[in-house]
């Protein structure tokens, strides 16, 4: 009881997953989705444009091409991912696209890359944010940066365990502060040089022609491509909406598309605008400062708002909002990562526990794993943003390339009139060429600088997933064989229902999806206790997991399937003249729901003994116990504490 009270104080009161108003209150409208899911993309403008501009070296005039290319690329990828939202309105994004359109194993690679992507989203955003904050503090703070990163990740874990919307509402002022401050600086910075804008294009073309005369057009193209790929981190986060469509308010597809428009406009304007500011204001690297910091310092000073102290305060406010947005972006990893894990759990690539919701209706296991993995990567890399960016960009563009290739295949196979398939095929193909090109350049240029680590991590995760899926497949086949053995059990001649008598001895069976498992328990009890029990009750507690809670009509379908299974057991007993009835419950924790229903049954039927089956593996170890929820043992312990008798019947598989 005391532990439950502490949990309630930290995480909040439990929510009822069956109430429609709960689902509605937690769903995100486009604006909140832009804040919660778009922060990842927008925050990349804190480091993506700088990487691009630095790669140009002394040929900064090429920045104009980069500004245009950056804005165009954002819209190409965003429009292509709008198709993902249309085709997969229940979410899943890159993982679902690759699985359905390319194949399950390419889906696995995409899913593993997405998991790493979201872990790195947390790690790099927190590390960059702490670096920004550390720049305002004395040098003596530097050794404590890693501990500060641990603190902020812990804080985000608690916020997300409390529930999605609460986390976003807290982070909303930071997001809006970043948008407003950077909008003002970009607009002022461009208009302050309005007199130079008409000659910018002719002078850039002239300088480019002059450069080509010295190194050749191939050299110019190579320089542009290298700078373009170096800034690949700018486009990260655009996939977040398609991965989390199930979190959006109805109508989800429309809400998702509006959110993508918000994201594309804000990122294209901010990232392209910052590169243009570098060009117009002659940005030069300053030791200990980012290009954003040095450029914004010059712009603020030119505004003439006050003395040096006022200018410094304004700069601190701008950079503080930038650091704050990076923390908001880190939160995106806690939204997207558990969603991908849940979708992969539905396909048995990862433990099924990642589908389960907590009392606050969030995927608690996924949130904890993402947080712990981010901490591990931060410790392993020492919080080095340079190394994290390499890992990050490769994992992101691997997912982009696979997803867009899947769209190309889809429109090649579905060339129907009225679907504008040619236009969509061309858009998908263009996006694929861009993303595959950036991925190839990054792998070649950055392989020795950390690219090998990305490949190794993704391969290791994929190998583990294949092992897990093989185990689940073998277990499913074994359970199916048990169902087949008991499928031939004949029904009796009786057609009239027999109502249970509360005063008689009662056998209560806790059953699941397997009819064979339930019949195994029933026949075992009849054989071991002949003519002892007069009532036979069947209890099924269904877990409202991530897919059931988020999918359209999924709860109703789950209820219908459960009722059909229970009806089978009751009809079987009635056909043999045995009194029988059934009970069905729904909750986020099957053990809690089973305990609640069994306590109510024991009050109505005081002479009750509870039975359930448990899978017994020939080679049982900690890993198989991790993959299966051990609900039977947990329920037995809870019922024994309540003074109720429960017997677990072994079922070897």
XYZ file of C-alpha atoms in Angstrom:
653
model
C 0.000 0.000 0.000
C 2.821 2.362 0.922
C 4.634 1.614 -2.362
C 1.450 2.332 -4.318
C 1.120 5.703 -2.559
C 4.701 6.659 -3.386
C 4.176 5.569 -7.000
C 1.005 7.659 -7.217
C 2.806 10.765 -5.891
C 5.633 10.419 -8.438
C 3.721 9.198 -11.492
C 0.141 10.306 -10.829
C -3.153 8.474 -10.310
C -4.032 5.493 -12.532
C -6.104 6.172 -15.653
C -8.932 4.014 -16.987
C -8.035 2.776 -20.508
C -11.649 1.858 -21.314
C -12.976 5.405 -20.958
C -13.193 7.115 -24.332
C -12.595 10.501 -22.709
C -9.222 9.238 -21.417
C -8.083 8.432 -24.942
C -9.433 11.747 -26.199
C -7.784 13.794 -23.454
C -4.378 12.238 -24.132
C -4.531 12.501 -27.933
C -2.471 15.284 -29.434
C -3.882 17.989 -31.656
C -1.587 19.196 -34.453
C -0.130 22.088 -32.436
C 0.819 19.928 -29.421
C 2.103 17.221 -31.778
C 4.322 19.872 -33.398
C 5.706 20.658 -29.954
C 6.076 17.060 -28.766
C 7.245 15.463 -32.022
C 8.604 18.413 -34.029
C 11.132 19.581 -31.473
C 13.584 16.880 -32.580
C 13.710 18.229 -36.129
C 13.724 21.900 -35.177
C 16.469 21.463 -32.580
C 18.790 20.029 -35.233
C 19.117 23.601 -36.541
C 21.361 24.122 -33.496
C 24.104 21.941 -35.045
C 23.106 20.814 -38.585
C 23.570 24.152 -40.436
C 26.888 24.735 -38.661
C 28.224 21.364 -39.849
C 27.216 22.266 -43.409
C 28.778 25.734 -43.333
C 32.035 24.566 -41.734
C 32.442 21.924 -44.460
C 32.588 24.699 -47.073
C 35.868 25.951 -45.616
C 36.860 29.304 -47.089
C 34.347 29.080 -49.948
C 31.482 30.491 -47.898
C 29.701 31.912 -50.959
C 28.509 28.345 -51.626
C 26.360 28.739 -48.506
C 23.568 30.188 -50.669
C 23.224 26.862 -52.504
C 23.281 25.037 -49.191
C 20.515 27.239 -47.739
C 18.289 26.554 -50.748
C 19.150 22.837 -50.849
C 18.453 22.471 -47.132
C 14.995 24.056 -47.365
C 14.075 22.035 -50.478
C 15.275 18.751 -48.951
C 13.187 19.318 -45.824
C 10.035 19.678 -47.928
C 10.878 16.682 -50.159
C 11.325 14.362 -47.160
C 8.280 15.820 -45.358
C 6.000 15.401 -48.393
C 7.259 11.856 -48.940
C 6.529 10.998 -45.301
C 3.007 12.395 -45.701
C 2.428 9.331 -47.878
C 3.567 7.138 -44.976
C 0.936 8.795 -42.755
C -1.745 8.051 -45.380
C -0.735 4.431 -45.928
C -0.120 3.631 -42.237
C -2.619 5.664 -40.187
C -2.055 3.548 -37.039
C 1.595 4.567 -36.773
C 4.782 2.567 -37.018
C 6.422 4.869 -39.553
C 9.669 3.598 -41.046
C 9.393 0.193 -39.385
C 5.878 -0.502 -40.697
C 6.731 0.851 -44.171
C 9.793 -1.343 -44.528
C 8.033 -4.429 -43.119
C 4.932 -4.172 -45.298
C 6.436 -2.757 -48.495
C 9.946 -4.240 -48.626
C 9.949 -7.288 -46.354
C 10.098 -8.351 -42.687
C 13.882 -8.464 -42.487
C 14.321 -5.031 -44.039
C 11.666 -3.937 -41.552
C 13.828 -5.395 -38.794
C 16.875 -3.408 -39.992
C 14.768 -0.255 -40.195
C 13.345 -0.897 -36.727
C 16.787 -1.473 -35.200
C 18.065 1.719 -36.844
C 15.033 3.612 -35.513
C 15.606 2.355 -31.969
C 19.235 3.503 -32.157
C 18.071 6.765 -33.727
C 15.753 7.553 -30.819
C 18.313 6.536 -28.198
C 20.796 8.877 -29.878
C 18.129 11.584 -30.098
C 18.005 11.534 -26.303
C 21.778 11.287 -25.875
C 22.860 13.944 -28.371
C 20.121 16.397 -27.426
C 20.908 16.163 -23.716
C 24.665 16.353 -24.352
C 24.293 19.387 -26.647
C 21.919 21.085 -24.239
C 24.245 20.600 -21.281
C 27.165 21.893 -23.389
C 25.159 25.038 -24.122
C 24.342 25.542 -20.452
C 27.948 24.850 -19.437
C 29.115 27.711 -21.645
C 27.470 30.164 -19.198
C 29.106 28.553 -16.156
C 32.670 28.581 -14.786
C 35.157 26.072 -16.199
C 35.039 24.226 -12.884
C 31.640 22.855 -13.911
C 33.052 20.865 -16.871
C 33.851 17.641 -14.919
C 30.241 17.519 -13.716
C 28.609 17.702 -17.169
C 28.073 13.962 -17.381
C 26.303 13.938 -14.010
C 24.119 16.826 -15.182
C 23.189 14.785 -18.264
C 22.240 11.853 -16.033
C 20.013 14.172 -13.985
C 18.180 15.573 -17.020
C 17.582 12.108 -18.497
C 16.200 10.944 -15.146
C 13.897 13.967 -15.049
C 12.570 13.239 -18.553
C 12.003 9.569 -17.650
C 9.773 10.568 -14.710
C 7.894 13.155 -16.803
C 7.134 10.607 -19.509
C 6.153 7.918 -17.010
C 3.558 10.380 -15.701
C 2.022 10.652 -19.163
C 2.598 12.130 -22.580
C 0.554 15.283 -22.417
C 1.941 16.406 -19.064
C 5.490 16.242 -20.455
C 4.541 18.324 -23.497
C 2.680 20.979 -21.499
C 5.734 21.505 -19.296
C 8.039 21.797 -22.313
C 5.703 24.028 -24.350
C 7.046 27.433 -23.110
C 10.614 26.413 -24.003
C 9.588 25.393 -27.506
C 7.689 28.626 -28.126
C 10.567 30.688 -26.677
C 12.968 29.130 -29.186
C 10.605 29.707 -32.106
C 9.982 33.374 -31.235
C 13.617 34.337 -30.500
C 15.009 32.632 -33.608
C 12.226 33.984 -35.807
C 13.067 37.545 -34.728
C 16.817 37.077 -35.229
C 16.496 35.443 -38.656
C 13.985 37.992 -39.990
C 15.977 40.955 -38.638
C 19.293 39.453 -39.766
C 18.076 39.054 -43.348
C 16.282 42.401 -43.625
C 19.274 44.246 -42.124
C 21.127 43.210 -45.293
C 18.182 43.835 -47.613
C 20.241 46.213 -49.772
C 22.733 43.413 -50.512
C 20.144 40.773 -51.388
C 19.610 41.752 -55.079
C 23.313 41.293 -55.844
C 23.684 38.105 -53.757
C 22.685 35.665 -56.503
C 24.766 37.243 -59.334
C 27.837 37.574 -57.109
C 27.472 33.978 -55.846
C 27.242 32.632 -59.392
C 30.271 34.685 -60.438
C 32.337 33.404 -57.511
C 31.233 29.838 -58.219
C 32.277 30.122 -61.866
C 35.635 31.505 -60.775
C 36.092 28.614 -58.326
C 35.188 26.098 -61.062
C 37.875 27.556 -63.306
C 40.458 26.566 -60.686
C 39.195 23.172 -59.411
C 36.711 22.211 -62.123
C 32.945 21.779 -61.936
C 33.407 18.224 -60.620
C 35.431 19.648 -57.738
C 32.714 22.202 -56.986
C 30.046 19.499 -57.106
C 32.086 17.271 -54.771
C 32.533 20.147 -52.310
C 28.799 20.859 -52.336
C 27.876 17.182 -51.885
C 30.289 16.791 -48.977
C 28.939 19.884 -47.213
C 25.386 18.752 -47.974
C 25.938 15.323 -46.410
C 27.846 16.750 -43.431
C 24.706 18.683 -42.554
C 22.552 15.547 -42.767
C 21.701 15.889 -39.094
C 19.505 18.852 -40.051
C 16.795 16.538 -41.400
C 16.562 14.235 -38.394
C 13.210 14.157 -36.636
C 10.990 14.532 -39.700
C 9.953 10.880 -39.369
C 8.624 11.321 -35.823
C 5.019 12.093 -36.856
C 4.662 9.014 -39.086
C 6.023 6.846 -36.269
C 3.457 8.173 -33.795
C 0.236 8.748 -35.774
C -1.591 6.695 -33.128
C -0.881 9.443 -30.557
C -2.669 12.100 -32.604
C -6.209 13.405 -32.255
C -8.874 12.291 -34.723
C -8.922 12.515 -37.695
C -5.386 11.214 -37.343
C -4.278 11.366 -40.981
C -5.324 14.988 -41.331
C -3.798 15.904 -37.961
C -0.581 14.162 -39.008
C -0.392 16.048 -42.302
C -0.995 19.408 -40.617
C 1.715 18.572 -38.084
C 4.115 17.732 -40.933
C 3.374 21.102 -42.541
C 4.200 22.862 -39.268
C 7.421 20.866 -38.964
C 8.536 21.373 -42.556
C 7.846 25.127 -42.551
C 9.549 25.740 -39.212
C 12.620 23.596 -39.953
C 13.103 24.813 -43.537
C 12.806 28.439 -42.434
C 15.066 28.062 -39.389
C 17.810 25.859 -40.882
C 17.891 27.613 -44.258
C 17.630 31.011 -42.568
C 20.557 30.301 -40.219
C 22.822 29.275 -43.127
C 21.810 32.504 -44.882
C 22.687 34.462 -41.734
C 26.138 32.857 -41.690
C 26.625 34.014 -45.281
C 25.244 37.544 -44.887
C 26.991 38.294 -41.598
C 30.306 36.697 -42.537
C 30.292 34.118 -39.750
C 33.723 32.871 -38.693
C 34.576 30.121 -36.165
C 35.365 31.474 -32.698
C 37.074 29.209 -30.120
C 34.651 28.090 -27.420
C 31.579 29.349 -29.320
C 29.184 27.810 -31.829
C 28.582 29.582 -35.128
C 25.057 30.283 -33.899
C 26.416 31.981 -30.779
C 28.944 34.154 -32.606
C 26.474 35.091 -35.365
C 23.634 35.883 -32.959
C 26.035 37.961 -30.840
C 26.872 40.124 -33.877
C 23.205 40.502 -34.861
C 22.080 41.457 -31.345
C 24.874 44.019 -31.064
C 23.764 45.625 -34.353
C 20.195 46.076 -33.056
C 21.320 48.825 -30.669
C 18.987 47.730 -27.867
C 21.378 48.694 -25.093
C 24.913 48.395 -23.826
C 27.185 45.371 -23.710
C 25.524 43.956 -20.582
C 22.044 44.065 -22.180
C 23.362 42.442 -25.346
C 24.994 39.669 -23.322
C 21.763 39.043 -21.396
C 19.799 38.804 -24.657
C 22.353 36.387 -26.104
C 22.137 34.226 -22.975
C 18.325 34.155 -23.288
C 18.502 33.102 -26.953
C 21.070 30.363 -26.323
C 19.208 29.210 -23.194
C 16.083 28.675 -25.294
C 18.262 26.813 -27.816
C 19.546 24.550 -25.032
C 16.004 24.170 -23.726
C 14.739 23.079 -27.133
C 17.424 20.413 -27.225
C 15.926 19.034 -23.997
C 12.477 19.117 -25.637
C 14.007 17.227 -28.586
C 15.382 14.626 -26.197
C 11.798 14.029 -25.085
C 10.946 12.988 -28.656
C 13.104 9.915 -28.119
C 10.874 8.938 -25.198
C 7.805 9.275 -27.443
C 9.070 7.622 -30.623
C 11.350 4.912 -29.241
C 8.720 3.075 -27.137
C 6.331 3.310 -30.097
C 8.809 1.491 -32.373
C 9.540 -1.102 -29.661
C 5.804 -1.694 -29.239
C 5.295 -2.244 -32.969
C 8.256 -4.621 -33.066
C 6.889 -6.444 -29.997
C 3.610 -6.978 -31.879
C 5.664 -8.845 -34.508
C 7.623 -10.713 -31.798
C 11.016 -9.180 -32.626
C 11.393 -7.897 -29.057
C 9.845 -9.119 -25.757
C 6.055 -8.745 -25.662
C 6.419 -6.729 -22.461
C 7.141 -3.665 -24.619
C 3.473 -3.638 -25.676
C 2.134 -3.309 -22.153
C 0.863 -0.008 -20.788
C 1.378 1.296 -17.274
C -1.395 2.632 -15.042
C -0.715 6.035 -16.648
C -1.321 4.461 -20.106
C 2.253 4.852 -21.319
C 4.636 2.112 -22.490
C 6.616 2.119 -19.274
C 9.086 -0.614 -20.276
C 9.976 1.186 -23.508
C 10.515 4.499 -21.721
C 12.840 2.889 -19.177
C 14.856 1.034 -21.819
C 15.299 4.166 -23.945
C 16.469 6.137 -20.910
C 18.927 3.473 -19.723
C 20.300 2.951 -23.261
C 20.835 6.712 -23.677
C 22.719 6.804 -20.370
C 24.890 3.877 -21.495
C 25.780 5.586 -24.786
C 26.560 8.859 -23.007
C 28.915 7.061 -20.620
C 30.470 5.096 -23.493
C 31.154 8.174 -25.619
C 31.926 10.518 -22.726
C 29.133 12.771 -23.999
C 31.126 13.667 -27.154
C 28.687 15.422 -29.482
C 31.026 14.945 -32.460
C 30.941 11.153 -32.136
C 27.221 11.079 -31.336
C 26.401 13.076 -34.502
C 28.144 10.434 -36.653
C 26.178 7.586 -35.068
C 22.979 9.631 -35.250
C 23.097 10.685 -38.904
C 23.872 7.208 -40.252
C 21.043 5.524 -38.317
C 18.548 8.211 -39.390
C 19.368 8.102 -43.095
C 19.401 4.310 -43.148
C 15.771 4.428 -41.983
C 14.916 7.228 -44.431
C 16.423 5.348 -47.392
C 14.648 2.046 -46.604
C 11.279 3.769 -46.049
C 11.436 5.815 -49.246
C 12.569 2.763 -51.218
C 9.475 1.014 -49.882
C 7.294 3.860 -51.171
C 8.950 3.602 -54.595
C 8.090 -0.119 -54.677
C 4.523 0.565 -53.520
C 3.740 3.082 -56.263
C 5.451 0.862 -58.855
C 3.002 -1.918 -57.928
C -0.103 0.259 -57.511
C -0.331 2.237 -60.742
C -4.033 3.021 -60.604
C -5.798 5.878 -62.306
C -6.866 8.702 -60.032
C -4.167 8.012 -57.427
C -1.589 10.418 -58.942
C 0.845 7.519 -58.679
C 3.361 9.032 -61.126
C 3.731 12.207 -59.092
C 4.008 10.250 -55.855
C 6.475 7.785 -57.377
C 8.704 10.643 -58.551
C 8.561 12.337 -55.135
C 9.420 9.068 -53.371
C 12.220 8.309 -55.847
C 13.694 11.797 -55.427
C 13.611 11.436 -51.651
C 15.232 7.989 -51.880
C 18.060 9.231 -54.099
C 18.746 12.149 -51.740
C 18.719 10.016 -48.572
C 20.651 7.084 -50.059
C 23.233 9.540 -51.420
C 23.710 11.216 -48.035
C 23.923 7.787 -46.348
C 26.578 6.566 -48.817
C 28.722 9.688 -48.399
C 28.440 9.519 -44.606
C 29.453 5.844 -44.568
C 32.479 6.473 -46.774
C 33.607 9.696 -45.090
C 32.769 8.840 -41.481
C 33.199 5.059 -41.273
C 36.480 5.242 -39.369
C 35.148 8.085 -37.178
C 32.310 6.048 -35.662
C 30.315 4.794 -38.632
C 31.555 1.255 -37.898
C 30.021 1.494 -34.412
C 26.588 2.281 -35.889
C 26.778 -0.758 -38.168
C 27.934 -2.972 -35.293
C 25.184 -1.817 -32.897
C 22.413 -2.262 -35.492
C 23.738 -5.729 -36.421
C 23.884 -6.762 -32.744
C 20.315 -5.582 -32.066
C 19.083 -7.356 -35.234
C 20.775 -10.642 -34.244
C 19.154 -10.512 -30.786
C 15.754 -9.753 -32.355
C 16.040 -12.767 -34.690
C 16.823 -15.026 -31.720
C 13.819 -13.676 -29.791
C 11.454 -14.112 -32.737
C 12.605 -17.695 -33.306
C 11.852 -18.461 -29.644
C 8.361 -16.950 -29.872
C 7.707 -18.804 -33.141
C 8.674 -22.155 -31.576
C 6.534 -21.425 -28.505
C 3.558 -20.476 -30.689
C 3.907 -23.704 -32.671
C 4.021 -25.706 -29.441
C 0.876 -23.996 -28.096
C -0.831 -24.562 -31.456
C -0.023 -28.265 -31.226
C -1.612 -28.342 -27.750
C -4.735 -26.646 -29.169
C -4.889 -29.272 -31.921
C -4.656 -32.114 -29.379
C -7.655 -30.769 -27.445
C -9.583 -29.604 -30.535
C -11.065 -33.076 -30.921
C -12.643 -33.087 -27.448
C -16.311 -33.910 -28.092
C -19.183 -31.781 -26.813
C -21.897 -33.555 -24.825
C -25.567 -33.997 -25.722
C -26.973 -31.433 -23.275
C -28.234 -28.188 -24.874
C -29.661 -26.415 -21.837
C -27.511 -23.967 -19.805
C -26.837 -24.907 -16.166
C -26.530 -21.998 -13.727
C -23.881 -22.197 -10.952
C -24.991 -22.483 -7.317
C -22.907 -20.200 -5.026
C -23.211 -22.694 -2.158
C -21.507 -25.519 -4.092
C -17.788 -26.287 -4.506
C -16.421 -24.102 -7.325
C -13.422 -24.464 -9.655
C -12.352 -21.141 -11.152
C -10.099 -21.313 -14.224
C -7.973 -18.330 -15.236
C -7.680 -18.770 -19.004
C -5.992 -16.935 -21.850
C -6.198 -17.057 -25.642
C -5.417 -20.787 -25.899
C -8.477 -23.021 -25.881
C -6.186 -26.026 -25.509
C -4.628 -24.557 -22.373
C -8.041 -23.978 -20.800
C -9.308 -27.456 -21.660
C -6.052 -28.939 -20.373
C -6.707 -27.354 -16.960
C -10.411 -28.290 -16.951
C -9.849 -31.961 -17.846
C -6.958 -32.209 -15.368
C -9.225 -30.998 -12.529
C -12.054 -33.348 -13.557
C -9.635 -36.281 -13.566
C -7.916 -35.447 -10.245
C -11.076 -34.385 -8.362
C -13.918 -36.515 -9.796
C -17.402 -35.287 -8.809
C -15.955 -32.794 -6.308
C -16.580 -29.492 -8.092
C -20.126 -28.574 -9.130
C -19.454 -25.086 -10.550
C -16.923 -24.242 -13.253
C -16.135 -20.555 -13.764
C -13.821 -19.134 -16.418
C -11.959 -15.848 -15.945
C -10.114 -13.942 -18.678
C -8.241 -10.713 -17.939
C -7.161 -9.022 -21.173
C -4.232 -6.619 -21.174
C -5.011 -3.304 -22.856
C -1.636 -2.931 -24.554
C -0.207 -0.305 -26.899
C -1.801 -1.695 -30.083
C -5.215 -2.283 -28.494
C -5.287 1.185 -26.928
C -4.113 3.046 -29.999
C -5.728 1.105 -32.836
C -9.093 2.085 -34.258
C -11.713 -0.413 -33.037
C -9.001 -2.648 -31.544
C -10.571 -2.720 -28.067
C -13.916 -3.827 -29.493
C -12.221 -6.554 -31.538
C -10.269 -7.757 -28.488
C -13.485 -7.885 -26.449
C -15.266 -9.924 -29.152
C -12.399 -12.449 -29.393
C -12.233 -12.844 -25.601
C -15.993 -13.329 -25.298
C -15.902 -15.947 -28.052
C -13.173 -17.913 -26.226
C -15.021 -17.771 -22.906
C -18.259 -18.789 -24.593
C -16.511 -21.903 -25.932
C -15.531 -23.051 -22.406
C -18.984 -22.335 -20.971
C -20.747 -24.148 -23.832
C -18.401 -27.128 -23.435
C -19.317 -27.435 -19.731
C -23.049 -26.947 -20.388
C -22.989 -29.658 -23.040
C -21.793 -32.089 -20.354
C -24.394 -30.940 -17.820
C -21.932 -28.927 -15.716
C -22.848 -25.538 -14.236
C -20.630 -22.871 -15.770
C -20.246 -19.118 -16.211
C -17.575 -16.653 -17.367
C -16.054 -13.316 -16.334
C -14.145 -10.877 -18.552
C -12.024 -7.926 -17.438
C -9.732 -5.360 -19.040
C -6.783 -3.492 -17.564
C -3.209 -2.403 -18.152
C -1.935 -5.081 -15.757
C -3.327 -8.598 -16.170
C -2.293 -9.664 -12.657
C -4.050 -6.697 -11.031
C -7.205 -7.365 -13.041
C -7.158 -11.120 -12.305
C -6.705 -10.445 -8.589
C -9.604 -7.999 -8.553
C -11.977 -10.374 -10.352
C -10.949 -13.380 -8.251
C -11.607 -11.451 -5.031
C -15.111 -10.579 -6.270
C -15.755 -14.193 -7.309
C -14.610 -15.520 -3.907
C -17.184 -13.286 -2.219
C -19.977 -14.578 -4.444
C -18.704 -18.189 -4.456
C -17.064 -18.706 -1.032
C -16.079 -22.353 -1.758
C -13.778 -21.490 -4.653
C -10.367 -22.838 -5.637
C -8.527 -21.149 -8.518
C -6.627 -22.946 -11.286
C -4.482 -21.849 -14.224
C -1.932 -23.360 -16.614
C 1.691 -22.299 -16.978
C 4.067 -22.996 -19.850
C 7.022 -25.145 -18.795
C 10.041 -25.072 -21.113
C 12.455 -27.982 -21.383
C 15.384 -25.533 -21.139
C 14.123 -22.857 -18.769
C 16.521 -19.986 -18.046
C 16.510 -16.283 -17.198
C 16.129 -15.324 -20.858
C 12.960 -17.371 -21.436
C 11.565 -15.950 -18.192
C 12.306 -12.469 -19.526
C 10.384 -13.183 -22.739
C 7.294 -14.458 -20.915
C 5.398 -12.445 -18.324
C 5.211 -15.079 -15.530
C 1.663 -13.884 -14.837
C 0.605 -17.238 -13.315
C 3.214 -17.086 -10.541
C 2.515 -13.403 -9.842
C -1.259 -14.029 -9.669
C -0.756 -17.033 -7.359
C 1.337 -14.967 -4.949
C -1.229 -12.153 -4.905
C -4.140 -14.541 -4.280
C -2.258 -16.392 -1.547
C -1.660 -13.056 0.209
C -5.430 -12.496 0.078
C -6.052 -15.915 1.621
C -7.321 -17.490 -1.617
C -6.148 -20.905 -2.838
C -4.679 -21.149 -6.330
C -3.137 -24.171 -8.095
C -0.806 -23.822 -11.108
C -1.003 -26.714 -13.560
C 2.192 -27.257 -15.622
C 1.836 -27.459 -19.401
C 5.094 -28.538 -21.029
C 5.975 -27.078 -24.430
